[in-house]
PDB file of C-alpha atoms in Angstrom:
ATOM      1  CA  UNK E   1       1.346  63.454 -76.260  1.00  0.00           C
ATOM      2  CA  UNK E   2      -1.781  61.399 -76.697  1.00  0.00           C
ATOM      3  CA  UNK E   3      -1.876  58.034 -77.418  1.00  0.00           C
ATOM      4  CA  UNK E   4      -4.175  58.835 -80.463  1.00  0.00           C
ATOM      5  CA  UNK E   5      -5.023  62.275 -82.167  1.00  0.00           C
ATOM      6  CA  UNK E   6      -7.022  63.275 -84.914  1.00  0.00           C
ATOM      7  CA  UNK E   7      -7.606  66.919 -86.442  1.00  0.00           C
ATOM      8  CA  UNK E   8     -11.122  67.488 -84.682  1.00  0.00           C
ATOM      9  CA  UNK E   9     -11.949  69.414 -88.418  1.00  0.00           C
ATOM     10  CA  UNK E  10     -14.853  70.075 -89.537  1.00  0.00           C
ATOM     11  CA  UNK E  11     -13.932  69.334 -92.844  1.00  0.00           C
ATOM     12  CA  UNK E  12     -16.737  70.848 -95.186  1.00  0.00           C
ATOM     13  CA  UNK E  13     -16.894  69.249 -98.433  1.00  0.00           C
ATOM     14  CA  UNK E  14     -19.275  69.521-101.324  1.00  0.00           C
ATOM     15  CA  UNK E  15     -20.655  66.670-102.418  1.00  0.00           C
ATOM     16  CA  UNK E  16     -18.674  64.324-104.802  1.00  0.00           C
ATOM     17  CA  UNK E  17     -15.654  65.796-103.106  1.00  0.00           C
ATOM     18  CA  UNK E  18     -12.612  63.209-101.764  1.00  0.00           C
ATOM     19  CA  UNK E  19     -11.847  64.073 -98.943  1.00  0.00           C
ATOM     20  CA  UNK E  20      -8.854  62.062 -97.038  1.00  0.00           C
ATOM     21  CA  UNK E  21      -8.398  62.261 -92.720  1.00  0.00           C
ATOM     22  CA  UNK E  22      -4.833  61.256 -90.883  1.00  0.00           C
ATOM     23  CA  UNK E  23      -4.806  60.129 -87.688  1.00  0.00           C
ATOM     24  CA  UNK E  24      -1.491  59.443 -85.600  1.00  0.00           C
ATOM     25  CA  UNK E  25      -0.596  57.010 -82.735  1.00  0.00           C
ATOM     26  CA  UNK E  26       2.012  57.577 -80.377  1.00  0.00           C
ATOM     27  CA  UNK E  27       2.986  53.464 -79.230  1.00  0.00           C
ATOM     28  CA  UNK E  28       5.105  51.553 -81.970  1.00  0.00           C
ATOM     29  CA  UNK E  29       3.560  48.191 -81.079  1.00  0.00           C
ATOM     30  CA  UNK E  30       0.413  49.153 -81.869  1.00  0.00           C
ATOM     31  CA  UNK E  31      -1.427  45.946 -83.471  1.00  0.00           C
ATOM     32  CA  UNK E  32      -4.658  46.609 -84.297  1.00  0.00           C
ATOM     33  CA  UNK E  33      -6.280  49.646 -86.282  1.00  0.00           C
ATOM     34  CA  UNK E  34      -9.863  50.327 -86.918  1.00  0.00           C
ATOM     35  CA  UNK E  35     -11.817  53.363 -88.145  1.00  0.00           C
ATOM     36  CA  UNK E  36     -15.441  53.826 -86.917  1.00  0.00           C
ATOM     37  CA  UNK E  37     -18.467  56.156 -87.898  1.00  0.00           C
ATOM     38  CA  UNK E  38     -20.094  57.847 -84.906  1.00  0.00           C
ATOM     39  CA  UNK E  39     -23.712  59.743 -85.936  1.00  0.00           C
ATOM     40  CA  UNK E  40     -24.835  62.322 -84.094  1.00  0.00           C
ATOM     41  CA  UNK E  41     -25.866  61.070 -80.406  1.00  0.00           C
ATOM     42  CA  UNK E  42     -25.228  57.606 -81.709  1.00  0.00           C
ATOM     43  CA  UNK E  43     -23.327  54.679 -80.596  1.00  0.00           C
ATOM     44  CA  UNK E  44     -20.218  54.449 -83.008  1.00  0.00           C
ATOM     45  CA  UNK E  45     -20.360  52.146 -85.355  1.00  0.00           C
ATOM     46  CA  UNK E  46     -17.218  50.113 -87.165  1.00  0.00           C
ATOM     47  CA  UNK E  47     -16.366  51.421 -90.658  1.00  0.00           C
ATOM     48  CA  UNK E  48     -13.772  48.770 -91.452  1.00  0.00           C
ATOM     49  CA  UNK E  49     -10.424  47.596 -90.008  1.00  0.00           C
ATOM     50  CA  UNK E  50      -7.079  48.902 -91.112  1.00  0.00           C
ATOM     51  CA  UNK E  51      -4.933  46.061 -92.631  1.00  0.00           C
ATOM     52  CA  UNK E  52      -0.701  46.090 -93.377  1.00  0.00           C
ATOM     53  CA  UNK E  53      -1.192  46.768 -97.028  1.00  0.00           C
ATOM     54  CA  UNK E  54      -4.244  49.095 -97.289  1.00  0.00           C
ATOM     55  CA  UNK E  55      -8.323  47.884 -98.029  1.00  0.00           C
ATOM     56  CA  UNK E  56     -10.827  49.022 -99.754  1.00  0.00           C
ATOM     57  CA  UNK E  57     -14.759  48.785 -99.109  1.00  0.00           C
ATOM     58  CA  UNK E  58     -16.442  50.841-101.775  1.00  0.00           C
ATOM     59  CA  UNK E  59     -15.589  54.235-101.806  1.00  0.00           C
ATOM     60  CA  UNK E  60     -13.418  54.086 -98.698  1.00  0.00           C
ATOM     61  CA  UNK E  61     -10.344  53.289 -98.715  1.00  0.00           C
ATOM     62  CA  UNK E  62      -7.789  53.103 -95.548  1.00  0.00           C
ATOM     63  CA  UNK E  63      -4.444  52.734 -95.445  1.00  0.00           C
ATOM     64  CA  UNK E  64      -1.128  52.082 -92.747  1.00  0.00           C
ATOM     65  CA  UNK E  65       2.009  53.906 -92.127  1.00  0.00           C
ATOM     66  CA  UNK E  66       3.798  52.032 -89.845  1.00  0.00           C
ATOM     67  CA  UNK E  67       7.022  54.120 -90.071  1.00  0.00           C
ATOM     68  CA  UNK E  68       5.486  57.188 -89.482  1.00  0.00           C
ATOM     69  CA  UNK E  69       2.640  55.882 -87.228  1.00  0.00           C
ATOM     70  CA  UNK E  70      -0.502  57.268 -88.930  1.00  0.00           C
ATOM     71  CA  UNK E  71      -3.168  55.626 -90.163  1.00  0.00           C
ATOM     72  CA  UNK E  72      -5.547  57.018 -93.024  1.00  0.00           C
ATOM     73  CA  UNK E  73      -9.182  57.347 -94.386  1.00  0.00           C
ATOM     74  CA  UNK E  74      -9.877  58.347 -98.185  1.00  0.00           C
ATOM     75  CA  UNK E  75     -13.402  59.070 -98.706  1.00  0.00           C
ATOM     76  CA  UNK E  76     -14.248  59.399-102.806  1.00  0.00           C
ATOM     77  CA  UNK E  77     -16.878  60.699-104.269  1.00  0.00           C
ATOM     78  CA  UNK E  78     -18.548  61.942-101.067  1.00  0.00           C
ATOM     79  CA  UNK E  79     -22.774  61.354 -99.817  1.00  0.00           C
ATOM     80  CA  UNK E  80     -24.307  64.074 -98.006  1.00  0.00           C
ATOM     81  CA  UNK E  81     -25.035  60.699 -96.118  1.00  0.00           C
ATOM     82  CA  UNK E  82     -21.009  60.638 -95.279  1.00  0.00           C
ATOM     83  CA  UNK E  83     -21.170  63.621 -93.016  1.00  0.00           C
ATOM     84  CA  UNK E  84     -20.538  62.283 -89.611  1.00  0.00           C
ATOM     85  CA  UNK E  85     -17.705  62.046 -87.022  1.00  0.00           C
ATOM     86  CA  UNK E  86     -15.185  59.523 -87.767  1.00  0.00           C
ATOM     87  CA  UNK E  87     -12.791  57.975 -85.297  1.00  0.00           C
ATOM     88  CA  UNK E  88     -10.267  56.294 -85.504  1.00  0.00           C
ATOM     89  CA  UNK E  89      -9.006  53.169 -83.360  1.00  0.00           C
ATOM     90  CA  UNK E  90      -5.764  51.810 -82.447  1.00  0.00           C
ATOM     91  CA  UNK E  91      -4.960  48.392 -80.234  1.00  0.00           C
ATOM     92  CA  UNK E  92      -2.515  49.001 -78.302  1.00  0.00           C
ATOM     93  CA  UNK E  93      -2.196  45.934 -76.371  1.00  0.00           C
ATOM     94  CA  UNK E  94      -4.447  43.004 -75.156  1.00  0.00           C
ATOM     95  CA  UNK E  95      -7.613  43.917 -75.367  1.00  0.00           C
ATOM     96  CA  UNK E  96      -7.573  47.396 -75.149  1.00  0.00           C
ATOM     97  CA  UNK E  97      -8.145  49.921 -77.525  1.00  0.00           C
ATOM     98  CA  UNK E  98      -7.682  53.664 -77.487  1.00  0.00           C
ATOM     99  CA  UNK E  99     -10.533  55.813 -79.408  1.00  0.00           C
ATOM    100  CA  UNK E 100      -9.223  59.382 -81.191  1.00  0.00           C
ATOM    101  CA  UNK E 101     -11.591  62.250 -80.476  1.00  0.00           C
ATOM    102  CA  UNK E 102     -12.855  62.358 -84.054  1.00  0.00           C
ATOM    103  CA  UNK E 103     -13.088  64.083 -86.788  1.00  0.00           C
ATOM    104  CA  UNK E 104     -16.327  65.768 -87.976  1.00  0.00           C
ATOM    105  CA  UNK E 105     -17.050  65.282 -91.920  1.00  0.00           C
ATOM    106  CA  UNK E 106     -19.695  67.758 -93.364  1.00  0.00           C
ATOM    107  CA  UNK E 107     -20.513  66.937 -96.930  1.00  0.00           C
ATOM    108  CA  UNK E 108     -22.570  70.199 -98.122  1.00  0.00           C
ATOM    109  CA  UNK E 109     -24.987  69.860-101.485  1.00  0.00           C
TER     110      UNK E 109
ATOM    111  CA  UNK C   1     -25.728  37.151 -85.534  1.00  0.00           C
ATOM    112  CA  UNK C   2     -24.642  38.436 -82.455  1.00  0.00           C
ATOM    113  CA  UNK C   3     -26.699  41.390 -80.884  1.00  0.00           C
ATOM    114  CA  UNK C   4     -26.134  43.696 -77.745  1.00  0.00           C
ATOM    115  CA  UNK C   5     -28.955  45.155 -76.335  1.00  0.00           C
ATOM    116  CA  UNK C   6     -28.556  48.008 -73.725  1.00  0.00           C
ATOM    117  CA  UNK C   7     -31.544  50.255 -71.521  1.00  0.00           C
ATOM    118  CA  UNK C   8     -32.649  52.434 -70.826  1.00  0.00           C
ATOM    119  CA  UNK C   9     -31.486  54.458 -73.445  1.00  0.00           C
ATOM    120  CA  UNK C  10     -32.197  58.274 -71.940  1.00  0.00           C
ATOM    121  CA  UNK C  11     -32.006  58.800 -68.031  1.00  0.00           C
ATOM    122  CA  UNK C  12     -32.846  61.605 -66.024  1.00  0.00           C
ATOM    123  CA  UNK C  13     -31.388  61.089 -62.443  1.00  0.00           C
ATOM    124  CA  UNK C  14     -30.876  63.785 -59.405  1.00  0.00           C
ATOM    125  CA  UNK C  15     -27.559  64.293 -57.812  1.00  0.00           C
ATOM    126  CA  UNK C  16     -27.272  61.242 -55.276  1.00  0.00           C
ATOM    127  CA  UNK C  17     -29.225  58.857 -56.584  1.00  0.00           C
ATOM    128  CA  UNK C  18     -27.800  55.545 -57.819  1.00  0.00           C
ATOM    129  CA  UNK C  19     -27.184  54.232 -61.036  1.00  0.00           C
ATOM    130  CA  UNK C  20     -28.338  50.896 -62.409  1.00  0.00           C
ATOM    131  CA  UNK C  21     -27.547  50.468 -66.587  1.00  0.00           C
ATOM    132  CA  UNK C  22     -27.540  46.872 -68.057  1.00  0.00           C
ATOM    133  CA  UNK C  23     -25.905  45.362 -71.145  1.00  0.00           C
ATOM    134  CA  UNK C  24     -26.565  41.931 -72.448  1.00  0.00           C
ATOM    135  CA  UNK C  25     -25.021  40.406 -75.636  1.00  0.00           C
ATOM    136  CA  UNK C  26     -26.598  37.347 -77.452  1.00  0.00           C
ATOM    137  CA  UNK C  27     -25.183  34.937 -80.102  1.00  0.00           C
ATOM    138  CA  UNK C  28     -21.286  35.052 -78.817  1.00  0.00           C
ATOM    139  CA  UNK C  29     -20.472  33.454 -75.728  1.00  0.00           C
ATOM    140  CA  UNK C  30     -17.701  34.477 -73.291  1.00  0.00           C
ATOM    141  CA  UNK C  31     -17.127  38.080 -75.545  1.00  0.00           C
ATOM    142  CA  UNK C  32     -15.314  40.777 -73.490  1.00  0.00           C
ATOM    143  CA  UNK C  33     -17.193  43.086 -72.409  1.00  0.00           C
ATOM    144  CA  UNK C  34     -16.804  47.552 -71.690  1.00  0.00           C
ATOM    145  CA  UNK C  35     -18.516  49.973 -70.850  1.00  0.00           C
ATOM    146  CA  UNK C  36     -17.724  53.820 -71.880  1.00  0.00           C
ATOM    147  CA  UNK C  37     -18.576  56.930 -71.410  1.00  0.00           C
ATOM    148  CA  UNK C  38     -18.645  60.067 -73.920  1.00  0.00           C
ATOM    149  CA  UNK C  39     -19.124  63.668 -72.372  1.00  0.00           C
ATOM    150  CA  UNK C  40     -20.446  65.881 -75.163  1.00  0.00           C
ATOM    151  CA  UNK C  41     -18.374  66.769 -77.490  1.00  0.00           C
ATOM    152  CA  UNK C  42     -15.649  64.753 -76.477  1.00  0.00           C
ATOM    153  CA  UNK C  43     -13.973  60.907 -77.341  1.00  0.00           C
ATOM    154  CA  UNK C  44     -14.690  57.755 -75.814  1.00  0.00           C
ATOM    155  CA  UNK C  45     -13.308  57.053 -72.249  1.00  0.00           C
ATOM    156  CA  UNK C  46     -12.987  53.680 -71.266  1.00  0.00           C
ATOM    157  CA  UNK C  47     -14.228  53.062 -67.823  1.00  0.00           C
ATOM    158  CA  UNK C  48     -14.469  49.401 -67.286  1.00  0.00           C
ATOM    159  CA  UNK C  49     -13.483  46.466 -69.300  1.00  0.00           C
ATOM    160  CA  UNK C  50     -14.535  42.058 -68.452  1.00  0.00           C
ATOM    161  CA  UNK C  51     -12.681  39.443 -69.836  1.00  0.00           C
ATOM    162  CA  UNK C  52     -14.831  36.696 -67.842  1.00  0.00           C
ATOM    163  CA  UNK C  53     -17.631  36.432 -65.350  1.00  0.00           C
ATOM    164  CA  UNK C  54     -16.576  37.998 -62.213  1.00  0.00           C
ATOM    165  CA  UNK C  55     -13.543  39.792 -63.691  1.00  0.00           C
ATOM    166  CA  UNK C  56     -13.640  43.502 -64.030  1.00  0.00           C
ATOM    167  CA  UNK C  57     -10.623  46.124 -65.038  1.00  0.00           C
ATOM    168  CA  UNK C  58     -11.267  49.675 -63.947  1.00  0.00           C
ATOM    169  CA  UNK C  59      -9.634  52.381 -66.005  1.00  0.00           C
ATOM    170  CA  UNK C  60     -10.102  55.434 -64.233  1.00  0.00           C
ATOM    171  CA  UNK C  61     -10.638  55.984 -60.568  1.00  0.00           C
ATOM    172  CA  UNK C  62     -14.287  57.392 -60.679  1.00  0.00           C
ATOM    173  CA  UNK C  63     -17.997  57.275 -58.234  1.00  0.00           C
ATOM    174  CA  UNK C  64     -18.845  54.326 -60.641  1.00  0.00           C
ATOM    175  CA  UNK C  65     -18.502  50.319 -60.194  1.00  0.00           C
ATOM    176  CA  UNK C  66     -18.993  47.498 -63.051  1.00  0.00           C
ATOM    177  CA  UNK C  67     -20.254  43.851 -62.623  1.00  0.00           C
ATOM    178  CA  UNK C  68     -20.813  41.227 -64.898  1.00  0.00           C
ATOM    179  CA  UNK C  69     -22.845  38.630 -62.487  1.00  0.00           C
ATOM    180  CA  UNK C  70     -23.139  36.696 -65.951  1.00  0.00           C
ATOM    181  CA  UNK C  71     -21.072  35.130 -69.272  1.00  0.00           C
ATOM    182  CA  UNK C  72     -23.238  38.063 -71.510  1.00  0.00           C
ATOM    183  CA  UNK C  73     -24.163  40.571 -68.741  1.00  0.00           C
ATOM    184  CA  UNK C  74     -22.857  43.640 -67.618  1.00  0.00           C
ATOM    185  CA  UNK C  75     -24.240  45.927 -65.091  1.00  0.00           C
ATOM    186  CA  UNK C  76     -23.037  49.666 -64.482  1.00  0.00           C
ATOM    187  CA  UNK C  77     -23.723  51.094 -60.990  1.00  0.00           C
ATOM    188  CA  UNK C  78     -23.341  54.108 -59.018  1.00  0.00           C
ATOM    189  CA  UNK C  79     -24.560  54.717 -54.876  1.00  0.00           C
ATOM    190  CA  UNK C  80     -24.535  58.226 -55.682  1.00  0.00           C
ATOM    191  CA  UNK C  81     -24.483  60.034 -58.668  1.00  0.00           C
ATOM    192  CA  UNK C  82     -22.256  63.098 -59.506  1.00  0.00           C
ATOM    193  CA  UNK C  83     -23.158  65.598 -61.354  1.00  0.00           C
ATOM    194  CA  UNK C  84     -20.030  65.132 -63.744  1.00  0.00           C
ATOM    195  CA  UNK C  85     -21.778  61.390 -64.604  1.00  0.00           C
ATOM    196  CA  UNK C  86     -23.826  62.920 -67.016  1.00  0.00           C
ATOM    197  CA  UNK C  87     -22.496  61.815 -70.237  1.00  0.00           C
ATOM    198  CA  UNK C  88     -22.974  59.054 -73.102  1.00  0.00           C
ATOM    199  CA  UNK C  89     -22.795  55.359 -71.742  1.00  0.00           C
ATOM    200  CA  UNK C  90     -22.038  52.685 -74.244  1.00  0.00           C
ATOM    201  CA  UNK C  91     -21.960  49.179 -73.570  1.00  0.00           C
ATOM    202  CA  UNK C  92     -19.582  46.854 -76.045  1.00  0.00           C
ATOM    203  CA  UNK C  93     -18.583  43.927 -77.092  1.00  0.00           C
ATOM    204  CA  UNK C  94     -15.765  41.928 -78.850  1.00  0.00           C
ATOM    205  CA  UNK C  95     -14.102  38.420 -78.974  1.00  0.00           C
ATOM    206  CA  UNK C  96     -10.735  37.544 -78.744  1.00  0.00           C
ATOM    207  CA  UNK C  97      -8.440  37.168 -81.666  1.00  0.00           C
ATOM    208  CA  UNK C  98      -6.093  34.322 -82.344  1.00  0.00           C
ATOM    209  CA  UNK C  99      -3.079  35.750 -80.357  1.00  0.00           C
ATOM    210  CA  UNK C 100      -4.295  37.077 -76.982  1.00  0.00           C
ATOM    211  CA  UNK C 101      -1.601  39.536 -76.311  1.00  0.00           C
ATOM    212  CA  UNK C 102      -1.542  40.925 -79.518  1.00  0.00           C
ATOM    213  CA  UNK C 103      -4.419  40.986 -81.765  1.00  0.00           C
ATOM    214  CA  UNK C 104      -7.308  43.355 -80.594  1.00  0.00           C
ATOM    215  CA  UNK C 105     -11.058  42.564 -82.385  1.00  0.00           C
ATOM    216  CA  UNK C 106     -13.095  45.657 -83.100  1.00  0.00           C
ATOM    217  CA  UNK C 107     -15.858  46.461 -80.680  1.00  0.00           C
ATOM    218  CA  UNK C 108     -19.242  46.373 -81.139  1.00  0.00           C
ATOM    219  CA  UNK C 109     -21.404  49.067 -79.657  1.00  0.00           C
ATOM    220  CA  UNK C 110     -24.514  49.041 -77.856  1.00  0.00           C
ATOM    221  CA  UNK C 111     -27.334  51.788 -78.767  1.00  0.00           C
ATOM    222  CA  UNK C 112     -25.967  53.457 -75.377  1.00  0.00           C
ATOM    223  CA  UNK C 113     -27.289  55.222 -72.182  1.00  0.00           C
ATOM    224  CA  UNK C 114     -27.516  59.333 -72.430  1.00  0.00           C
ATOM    225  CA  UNK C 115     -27.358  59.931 -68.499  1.00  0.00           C
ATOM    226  CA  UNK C 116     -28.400  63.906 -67.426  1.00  0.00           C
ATOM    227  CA  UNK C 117     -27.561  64.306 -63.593  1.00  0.00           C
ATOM    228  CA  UNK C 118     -29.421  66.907 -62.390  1.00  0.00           C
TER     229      UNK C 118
END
């Protein structure tokens, strides 16, 4: 089983769509969570970090399931500016953090 | 703010050639420091990770070697390329969090490398 996996997709979704990604991690003591935004042949960038009881930036929104070990990513009212690959990251120990392979978002006018 | 600045950012290399990439990071000091590698279509493989100057973690056994001869710099190498280098090099960054063992601070990407062996 891998450490971290996420449904590849593509999820196509018209704009203003909400549109919601899981991802699941295998190690119980993971710490840390993260979701990034990778662009086509661009460096990933960080979307926001995952905290206990669920944040908010905007229209993103990402929450924790520690019992079931999944982490997840609620997009509202989707951009056509949205559509990129979006990975998610889990800590699990020191300083190390495992990437999922991503999951491509295509938000169609 | 703190900045990471990585180069060349496209390289075309022949089979057996070596490998030079650099990363440098400004405005943090002692940051830890990785380098990965993305082969299309495919997530991000850590290769090599730095906690300090001197001090380098290697992932996976691979044709590649990391050094960081500096606090901010980090240097990927190769003697002789592979054709199965090509791929998407990324430099990061991050700093530690309050508890060592068990706090992990996102990463913070370089513009990254796109390596073609040919």
């Amino acid at each position: 089983r891998k450490e971290v996996e996420q449904d590849p997709g593509p999820f196509n979704v018209p704009e203003g769509a909400t549109v919601a990604f899981n991802c699941t991690y295998s190690n119980s003591a993971s710490q840390s969570f993260f979701w990034y935004r990778q662009d086509c042949r661009k460096e990933p960038k960080l979307l926001m970090s995952v905290y206990s009881s669920g944040n908010e930036d905007g229209r993103f929104t990402a929450q924790l399931n520690r019992a079931s070990q999944y982490i997840s990513l609620l997009i509202r009212d989707s951009k056509l500016s949205d559509s990129a690959t979006y990975l998610c990251v889990v800590g699990i120990w020191g300083n190390k953090l495992v990437f999922g392979a991503g999951t491509i978002l295509r938000v169609k006018s | 703010s703190q900045t990471i600045h990585q180069w060349p950012a496209t390289l075309v290399q022949p089979v057996g050639s070596p490998l030079s990439l650099e990363c440098t990071v400004e405005g943090t000091s002692n940051p830890n420091l990785y380098w990965y590698r993305q082969a299309a279509g495919r997530g991000l493989q850590l290769l090599f990770y730095s906690v300090g100057i001197g001090q380098i973690s290697s992932e996976v056994p691979q044709n590649l070697s990391a050094s960081r001869p500096q606090d901010r710099q980090f240097i990927l190498s190769s003697k002789k390329l592979l054709l199965s280098d090509s791929g998407f090099y990324l430099c990061a960054w991050s700093v530690w969090g309050a508890e060592k063992s068990s706090y992990n601070s996102p990463l913070h990407f370089g513009n990254g490398t796109r390596l073609t062996v040919t």
